[in-house]
Amino acid sequence: MQLLLATTNDGKIRELRKLFEGLDIEVLSLKDLEDKIEVEEDRQTFLENAIKKAKEYALYYNMPVIAEDSGLVIDALNGYPGVYSARFYNIEFGGKFDIEGLSKDEKNIQKVLKLMENERNRSARYVSVVVFYSPEGFGIFSEGVCEGEITDKPIGNMGFGYDPIFKPLGFDRTMAQLTVEEKNKISHRGKAFYKLKEKLTKLFS
Amino acid sequence: MQLLLATTNDGKIRELRKLFEGLDIEVLSLKDLEDKIEVEEDRQTFLENAIKKAKEYALYYNMPVIAEDSGLVIDALNGYPGVYSARFYNIEFGGKFDIEGLSKDEKNIQKVLKLMENERNRSARYVSVVVFYSPEGFGIFSEGVCEGEITDKPIGNMGFGYDPIFKPLGFDRTMAQLTVEEKNKISHRGKAFYKLKEKLTKLFS
């Protein structure tokens, strides 16, 4: 079976490919396709964004698709960055934070640290929703959560996104100090994906 | 297993209970629960409405839920009534149509017939999305379509909704002239549900 991962994010491709090892599935990503379409992630929830992506890609390319939407939910920021996690630096909430010379990840992180300055409640969670959609009009989705807290400064250089400032519950390292294998075991995306993989394996065996 | 059907629509309860016959599942409906919550169906697609309902009910009642959203999509009306099917008579599109003494179904039907007067393209389809959501953060959904056309006048008194003016492709009777068994075999809801049931049976056996 061919399966399309609906992402161009190298970090996610790396993590998802790793999770598919050992299954008889040819995993493509949007990077392998020449004819590309854009799907706007304009919904209010991770689940709705992920389903919208999975369905539009599956119907366009006529193959099963796995799409993911995820983000960081910070209690003290009323749930922000949330569905805006990837472009948090550039939205109105909390003021735009477009510092020249920094990567998108760095700008997002700096904005969070600025808004969280002097904030004592540092609890947060990474949330991931993974969706499988088949063009026959059928889909499965699963949600994964990783509880943790926001650090005072970035630590570590593995992972991506907010990993350098997110310390998972029960760890004394940030997500950016974990190997891909360690991260997949406890991460939101890992949990969501393992649940989905278990169901897919049952359905397709 | 207890399963909640997230609907108070007698027609849907009747059809869904019939489809569950023979499975070891205790099927409840919102009518069996004393503590009721309202979930607003404010999304732009059947899929998003159904998922929103399933998830909110599942998390509130802490049990697996099956929710459905469905409607009539008429090509000559740019896809209307669509997600507004249940309250089409009362929306701005095409003018409000609140005739005293008629039931909601009758008002909706009269509005469609009025808007379709002299319209030669009568092609339409019933679309249904059925969603299973489990509070553990996992869900399945399936979509079913029944192609057909809009008649010139209501015929038949079985079924509900737009059934009296919807003639399924290949039939010379309207949906309102079919028995529940006949309807479940060819209907949008029947197709969506059978697909879902097949997957659920695999997952829970």
mmCIF file of N, CA, C and O in Angstrom, chain A residues 97-156:
data_model
loop_
_atom_site.group_PDB
_atom_site.id
_atom_site.type_symbol
_atom_site.label_atom_id
_atom_site.label_comp_id
_atom_site.label_asym_id
_atom_site.label_seq_id
_atom_site.Cartn_x
_atom_site.Cartn_y
_atom_site.Cartn_z
ATOM 1 N N PHE A 97 6.076 39.428 16.406
ATOM 2 C CA PHE A 97 7.402 39.236 16.984
ATOM 3 C C PHE A 97 8.370 38.808 15.890
ATOM 4 O O PHE A 97 8.996 37.754 15.967
ATOM 5 N N ASP A 98 8.463 39.666 14.861
ATOM 6 C CA ASP A 98 9.198 39.254 13.656
ATOM 7 C C ASP A 98 10.629 39.780 13.689
ATOM 8 O O ASP A 98 10.969 40.756 13.030
ATOM 9 N N ILE A 99 11.480 39.108 14.450
ATOM 10 C CA ILE A 99 12.858 39.561 14.619
ATOM 11 C C ILE A 99 13.729 39.051 13.471
ATOM 12 O O ILE A 99 13.789 37.851 13.214
ATOM 13 N N GLU A 100 14.391 39.982 12.792
ATOM 14 C CA GLU A 100 15.205 39.596 11.647
ATOM 15 C C GLU A 100 16.347 38.668 12.061
ATOM 16 O O GLU A 100 16.902 38.815 13.143
ATOM 17 N N GLY A 101 16.672 37.726 11.181
ATOM 18 C CA GLY A 101 17.822 36.869 11.435
ATOM 19 C C GLY A 101 17.501 35.620 12.230
ATOM 20 O O GLY A 101 18.326 34.717 12.338
ATOM 21 N N LEU A 102 16.289 35.549 12.778
ATOM 22 C CA LEU A 102 15.912 34.340 13.520
ATOM 23 C C LEU A 102 15.073 33.419 12.629
ATOM 24 O O LEU A 102 14.369 33.889 11.732
ATOM 25 N N SER A 103 15.158 32.123 12.892
ATOM 26 C CA SER A 103 14.297 31.172 12.187
ATOM 27 C C SER A 103 12.876 31.297 12.746
ATOM 28 O O SER A 103 12.656 31.914 13.792
ATOM 29 N N LYS A 104 11.904 30.683 12.044
ATOM 30 C CA LYS A 104 10.512 30.715 12.499
ATOM 31 C C LYS A 104 10.384 30.101 13.889
ATOM 32 O O LYS A 104 9.745 30.673 14.778
ATOM 33 N N ASP A 105 11.031 28.941 14.079
ATOM 34 C CA ASP A 105 10.997 28.290 15.395
ATOM 35 C C ASP A 105 11.536 29.221 16.481
ATOM 36 O O ASP A 105 10.965 29.334 17.569
ATOM 37 N N GLU A 106 12.655 29.894 16.165
ATOM 38 C CA GLU A 106 13.273 30.778 17.168
ATOM 39 C C GLU A 106 12.369 31.968 17.499
ATOM 40 O O GLU A 106 12.236 32.359 18.659
ATOM 41 N N LYS A 107 11.738 32.542 16.460
ATOM 42 C CA LYS A 107 10.832 33.673 16.702
ATOM 43 C C LYS A 107 9.665 33.234 17.580
ATOM 44 O O LYS A 107 9.266 33.939 18.520
ATOM 45 N N ASN A 108 9.079 32.058 17.270
ATOM 46 C CA ASN A 108 7.955 31.553 18.068
ATOM 47 C C ASN A 108 8.365 31.363 19.528
ATOM 48 O O ASN A 108 7.653 31.746 20.459
ATOM 49 N N ILE A 109 9.532 30.764 19.715
ATOM 50 C CA ILE A 109 10.024 30.492 21.069
ATOM 51 C C ILE A 109 10.269 31.788 21.834
ATOM 52 O O ILE A 109 9.874 31.937 22.996
ATOM 53 N N GLN A 110 10.893 32.750 21.167
ATOM 54 C CA GLN A 110 11.179 34.027 21.841
ATOM 55 C C GLN A 110 9.893 34.735 22.245
ATOM 56 O O GLN A 110 9.809 35.340 23.310
ATOM 57 N N LYS A 111 8.873 34.634 21.390
ATOM 58 C CA LYS A 111 7.600 35.276 21.736
ATOM 59 C C LYS A 111 6.977 34.606 22.959
ATOM 60 O O LYS A 111 6.496 35.287 23.871
ATOM 61 N N VAL A 112 6.986 33.272 22.993
ATOM 62 C CA VAL A 112 6.437 32.565 24.154
ATOM 63 C C VAL A 112 7.194 32.951 25.418
ATOM 64 O O VAL A 112 6.589 33.270 26.450
ATOM 65 N N LEU A 113 8.533 32.947 25.344
ATOM 66 C CA LEU A 113 9.326 33.264 26.545
ATOM 67 C C LEU A 113 9.039 34.686 27.022
ATOM 68 O O LEU A 113 8.925 34.938 28.222
ATOM 69 N N LYS A 114 8.884 35.605 26.075
ATOM 70 C CA LYS A 114 8.569 36.997 26.420
ATOM 71 C C LYS A 114 7.210 37.061 27.141
ATOM 72 O O LYS A 114 7.084 37.668 28.211
ATOM 73 N N LEU A 115 6.196 36.420 26.564
ATOM 74 C CA LEU A 115 4.855 36.468 27.160
ATOM 75 C C LEU A 115 4.801 35.742 28.504
ATOM 76 O O LEU A 115 3.944 36.032 29.344
ATOM 77 N N MET A 116 5.721 34.783 28.692
ATOM 78 C CA MET A 116 5.690 33.972 29.914
ATOM 79 C C MET A 116 6.640 34.514 30.985
ATOM 80 O O MET A 116 6.765 33.924 32.061
ATOM 81 N N GLU A 117 7.293 35.626 30.679
ATOM 82 C CA GLU A 117 8.200 36.251 31.651
ATOM 83 C C GLU A 117 7.428 36.538 32.941
ATOM 84 O O GLU A 117 6.314 37.077 32.893
ATOM 85 N N ASN A 118 8.007 36.180 34.068
ATOM 86 C CA ASN A 118 7.380 36.417 35.380
ATOM 87 C C ASN A 118 6.086 35.649 35.600
ATOM 88 O O ASN A 118 5.387 35.889 36.594
ATOM 89 N N GLU A 119 5.715 34.759 34.698
ATOM 90 C CA GLU A 119 4.501 33.955 34.874
ATOM 91 C C GLU A 119 4.861 32.720 35.695
ATOM 92 O O GLU A 119 5.774 31.985 35.349
ATOM 93 N N ARG A 120 4.129 32.510 36.800
ATOM 94 C CA ARG A 120 4.467 31.357 37.647
ATOM 95 C C ARG A 120 3.815 30.071 37.177
ATOM 96 O O ARG A 120 4.368 28.993 37.338
ATOM 97 N N ASN A 121 2.595 30.171 36.641
ATOM 98 C CA ASN A 121 1.930 28.970 36.130
ATOM 99 C C ASN A 121 2.511 28.608 34.771
ATOM 100 O O ASN A 121 2.189 29.222 33.754
ATOM 101 N N ARG A 122 3.396 27.605 34.723
ATOM 102 C CA ARG A 122 4.103 27.284 33.489
ATOM 103 C C ARG A 122 3.588 25.989 32.850
ATOM 104 O O ARG A 122 4.197 25.439 31.943
ATOM 105 N N SER A 123 2.441 25.506 33.323
ATOM 106 C CA SER A 123 1.942 24.229 32.799
ATOM 107 C C SER A 123 1.460 24.375 31.357
ATOM 108 O O SER A 123 0.869 25.389 30.969
ATOM 109 N N ALA A 124 1.741 23.351 30.581
ATOM 110 C CA ALA A 124 1.426 23.360 29.151
ATOM 111 C C ALA A 124 1.322 21.924 28.670
ATOM 112 O O ALA A 124 1.695 20.995 29.395
ATOM 113 N N ARG A 125 0.774 21.754 27.507
ATOM 114 C CA ARG A 125 0.771 20.421 26.916
ATOM 115 C C ARG A 125 0.928 20.529 25.406
ATOM 116 O O ARG A 125 0.433 21.474 24.784
ATOM 117 N N TYR A 126 1.642 19.546 24.876
ATOM 118 C CA TYR A 126 1.699 19.350 23.435
ATOM 119 C C TYR A 126 0.516 18.458 23.070
ATOM 120 O O TYR A 126 0.283 17.424 23.722
ATOM 121 N N VAL A 127 -0.233 18.833 22.048
ATOM 122 C CA VAL A 127 -1.368 18.032 21.589
ATOM 123 C C VAL A 127 -1.152 17.684 20.125
ATOM 124 O O VAL A 127 -0.721 18.534 19.335
ATOM 125 N N SER A 128 -1.442 16.444 19.773
ATOM 126 C CA SER A 128 -1.309 16.017 18.385
ATOM 127 C C SER A 128 -2.545 15.237 17.971
ATOM 128 O O SER A 128 -3.074 14.436 18.751
ATOM 129 N N VAL A 129 -3.017 15.496 16.775
ATOM 130 C CA VAL A 129 -4.077 14.670 16.203
ATOM 131 C C VAL A 129 -3.576 14.099 14.888
ATOM 132 O O VAL A 129 -3.102 14.843 14.021
ATOM 133 N N VAL A 130 -3.630 12.788 14.765
ATOM 134 C CA VAL A 130 -3.197 12.128 13.547
ATOM 135 C C VAL A 130 -4.436 11.531 12.887
ATOM 136 O O VAL A 130 -5.253 10.886 13.545
ATOM 137 N N VAL A 131 -4.575 11.787 11.581
ATOM 138 C CA VAL A 131 -5.758 11.327 10.852
ATOM 139 C C VAL A 131 -5.345 10.481 9.660
ATOM 140 O O VAL A 131 -4.447 10.857 8.907
ATOM 141 N N PHE A 132 -5.985 9.344 9.520
ATOM 142 C CA PHE A 132 -5.866 8.530 8.311
ATOM 143 C C PHE A 132 -7.154 8.702 7.529
ATOM 144 O O PHE A 132 -8.235 8.547 8.093
ATOM 145 N N TYR A 133 -7.052 9.070 6.246
ATOM 146 C CA TYR A 133 -8.259 9.201 5.427
ATOM 147 C C TYR A 133 -8.073 8.430 4.131
ATOM 148 O O TYR A 133 -7.067 8.579 3.437
ATOM 149 N N SER A 134 -9.051 7.583 3.825
ATOM 150 C CA SER A 134 -9.013 6.830 2.585
ATOM 151 C C SER A 134 -10.035 7.409 1.612
ATOM 152 O O SER A 134 -11.150 7.759 2.020
ATOM 153 N N PRO A 135 -9.676 7.515 0.312
ATOM 154 C CA PRO A 135 -10.584 8.146 -0.653
ATOM 155 C C PRO A 135 -11.926 7.428 -0.789
ATOM 156 O O PRO A 135 -12.854 7.996 -1.348
ATOM 157 N N GLU A 136 -12.033 6.212 -0.289
ATOM 158 C CA GLU A 136 -13.342 5.537 -0.327
ATOM 159 C C GLU A 136 -14.351 6.188 0.642
ATOM 160 O O GLU A 136 -15.491 5.736 0.748
ATOM 161 N N GLY A 137 -13.921 7.206 1.361
ATOM 162 C CA GLY A 137 -14.848 7.924 2.238
ATOM 163 C C GLY A 137 -14.864 7.361 3.643
ATOM 164 O O GLY A 137 -15.913 7.125 4.236
ATOM 165 N N PHE A 138 -13.669 7.146 4.159
ATOM 166 C CA PHE A 138 -13.551 6.512 5.464
ATOM 167 C C PHE A 138 -12.292 7.023 6.155
ATOM 168 O O PHE A 138 -11.285 7.248 5.501
ATOM 169 N N GLY A 139 -12.346 7.224 7.444
ATOM 170 C CA GLY A 139 -11.182 7.745 8.137
ATOM 171 C C GLY A 139 -11.086 7.306 9.583
ATOM 172 O O GLY A 139 -12.064 6.851 10.175
ATOM 173 N N ILE A 140 -9.892 7.411 10.128
ATOM 174 C CA ILE A 140 -9.633 7.126 11.537
ATOM 175 C C ILE A 140 -8.803 8.270 12.090
ATOM 176 O O ILE A 140 -7.934 8.793 11.397
ATOM 177 N N PHE A 141 -9.051 8.642 13.327
ATOM 178 C CA PHE A 141 -8.183 9.653 13.917
ATOM 179 C C PHE A 141 -7.891 9.311 15.365
ATOM 180 O O PHE A 141 -8.652 8.601 16.024
ATOM 181 N N SER A 142 -6.754 9.794 15.842
ATOM 182 C CA SER A 142 -6.447 9.591 17.248
ATOM 183 C C SER A 142 -5.714 10.816 17.780
ATOM 184 O O SER A 142 -5.041 11.529 17.044
ATOM 185 N N GLU A 143 -5.908 11.046 19.061
ATOM 186 C CA GLU A 143 -5.363 12.238 19.695
ATOM 187 C C GLU A 143 -4.357 11.828 20.749
ATOM 188 O O GLU A 143 -4.566 10.857 21.471
ATOM 189 N N GLY A 144 -3.269 12.552 20.838
ATOM 190 C CA GLY A 144 -2.256 12.276 21.853
ATOM 191 C C GLY A 144 -1.884 13.553 22.574
ATOM 192 O O GLY A 144 -1.860 14.624 21.980
ATOM 193 N N VAL A 145 -1.616 13.403 23.863
ATOM 194 C CA VAL A 145 -1.288 14.572 24.680
ATOM 195 C C VAL A 145 -0.006 14.278 25.442
ATOM 196 O O VAL A 145 0.200 13.162 25.924
ATOM 197 N N CYS A 146 0.868 15.280 25.545
ATOM 198 C CA CYS A 146 2.063 15.163 26.379
ATOM 199 C C CYS A 146 2.092 16.365 27.312
ATOM 200 O O CYS A 146 2.257 17.504 26.872
ATOM 201 N N GLU A 147 1.897 16.101 28.608
ATOM 202 C CA GLU A 147 1.867 17.188 29.597
ATOM 203 C C GLU A 147 3.294 17.626 29.940
ATOM 204 O O GLU A 147 4.223 16.824 29.885
ATOM 205 N N GLY A 148 3.437 18.870 30.304
ATOM 206 C CA GLY A 148 4.766 19.343 30.655
ATOM 207 C C GLY A 148 4.742 20.789 31.113
ATOM 208 O O GLY A 148 3.694 21.301 31.500
ATOM 209 N N GLU A 149 5.913 21.417 31.062
ATOM 210 C CA GLU A 149 5.949 22.830 31.439
ATOM 211 C C GLU A 149 6.944 23.596 30.590
ATOM 212 O O GLU A 149 7.848 23.016 29.964
ATOM 213 N N ILE A 150 6.739 24.913 30.581
ATOM 214 C CA ILE A 150 7.582 25.806 29.784
ATOM 215 C C ILE A 150 8.796 26.214 30.611
ATOM 216 O O ILE A 150 8.656 26.668 31.748
ATOM 217 N N THR A 151 9.993 26.035 30.031
ATOM 218 C CA THR A 151 11.222 26.398 30.742
ATOM 219 C C THR A 151 11.445 27.919 30.662
ATOM 220 O O THR A 151 10.691 28.629 29.998
ATOM 221 N N ASP A 152 12.484 28.401 31.340
ATOM 222 C CA ASP A 152 12.791 29.840 31.317
ATOM 223 C C ASP A 152 13.610 30.242 30.096
ATOM 224 O O ASP A 152 13.634 31.402 29.712
ATOM 225 N N LYS A 153 14.333 29.230 29.536
ATOM 226 C CA LYS A 153 15.158 29.524 28.361
ATOM 227 C C LYS A 153 15.272 28.255 27.505
ATOM 228 O O LYS A 153 15.012 27.150 28.005
ATOM 229 N N PRO A 154 15.630 28.407 26.236
ATOM 230 C CA PRO A 154 15.755 27.244 25.357
ATOM 231 C C PRO A 154 16.943 26.373 25.769
ATOM 232 O O PRO A 154 18.020 26.902 26.043
ATOM 233 N N ILE A 155 16.725 25.059 25.800
ATOM 234 C CA ILE A 155 17.803 24.111 26.105
ATOM 235 C C ILE A 155 17.705 22.938 25.135
ATOM 236 O O ILE A 155 16.626 22.375 24.958
ATOM 237 N N GLY A 156 18.824 22.567 24.531
ATOM 238 C CA GLY A 156 18.856 21.402 23.647
ATOM 239 C C GLY A 156 18.692 21.782 22.195
ATOM 240 O O GLY A 156 18.160 22.844 21.859
#
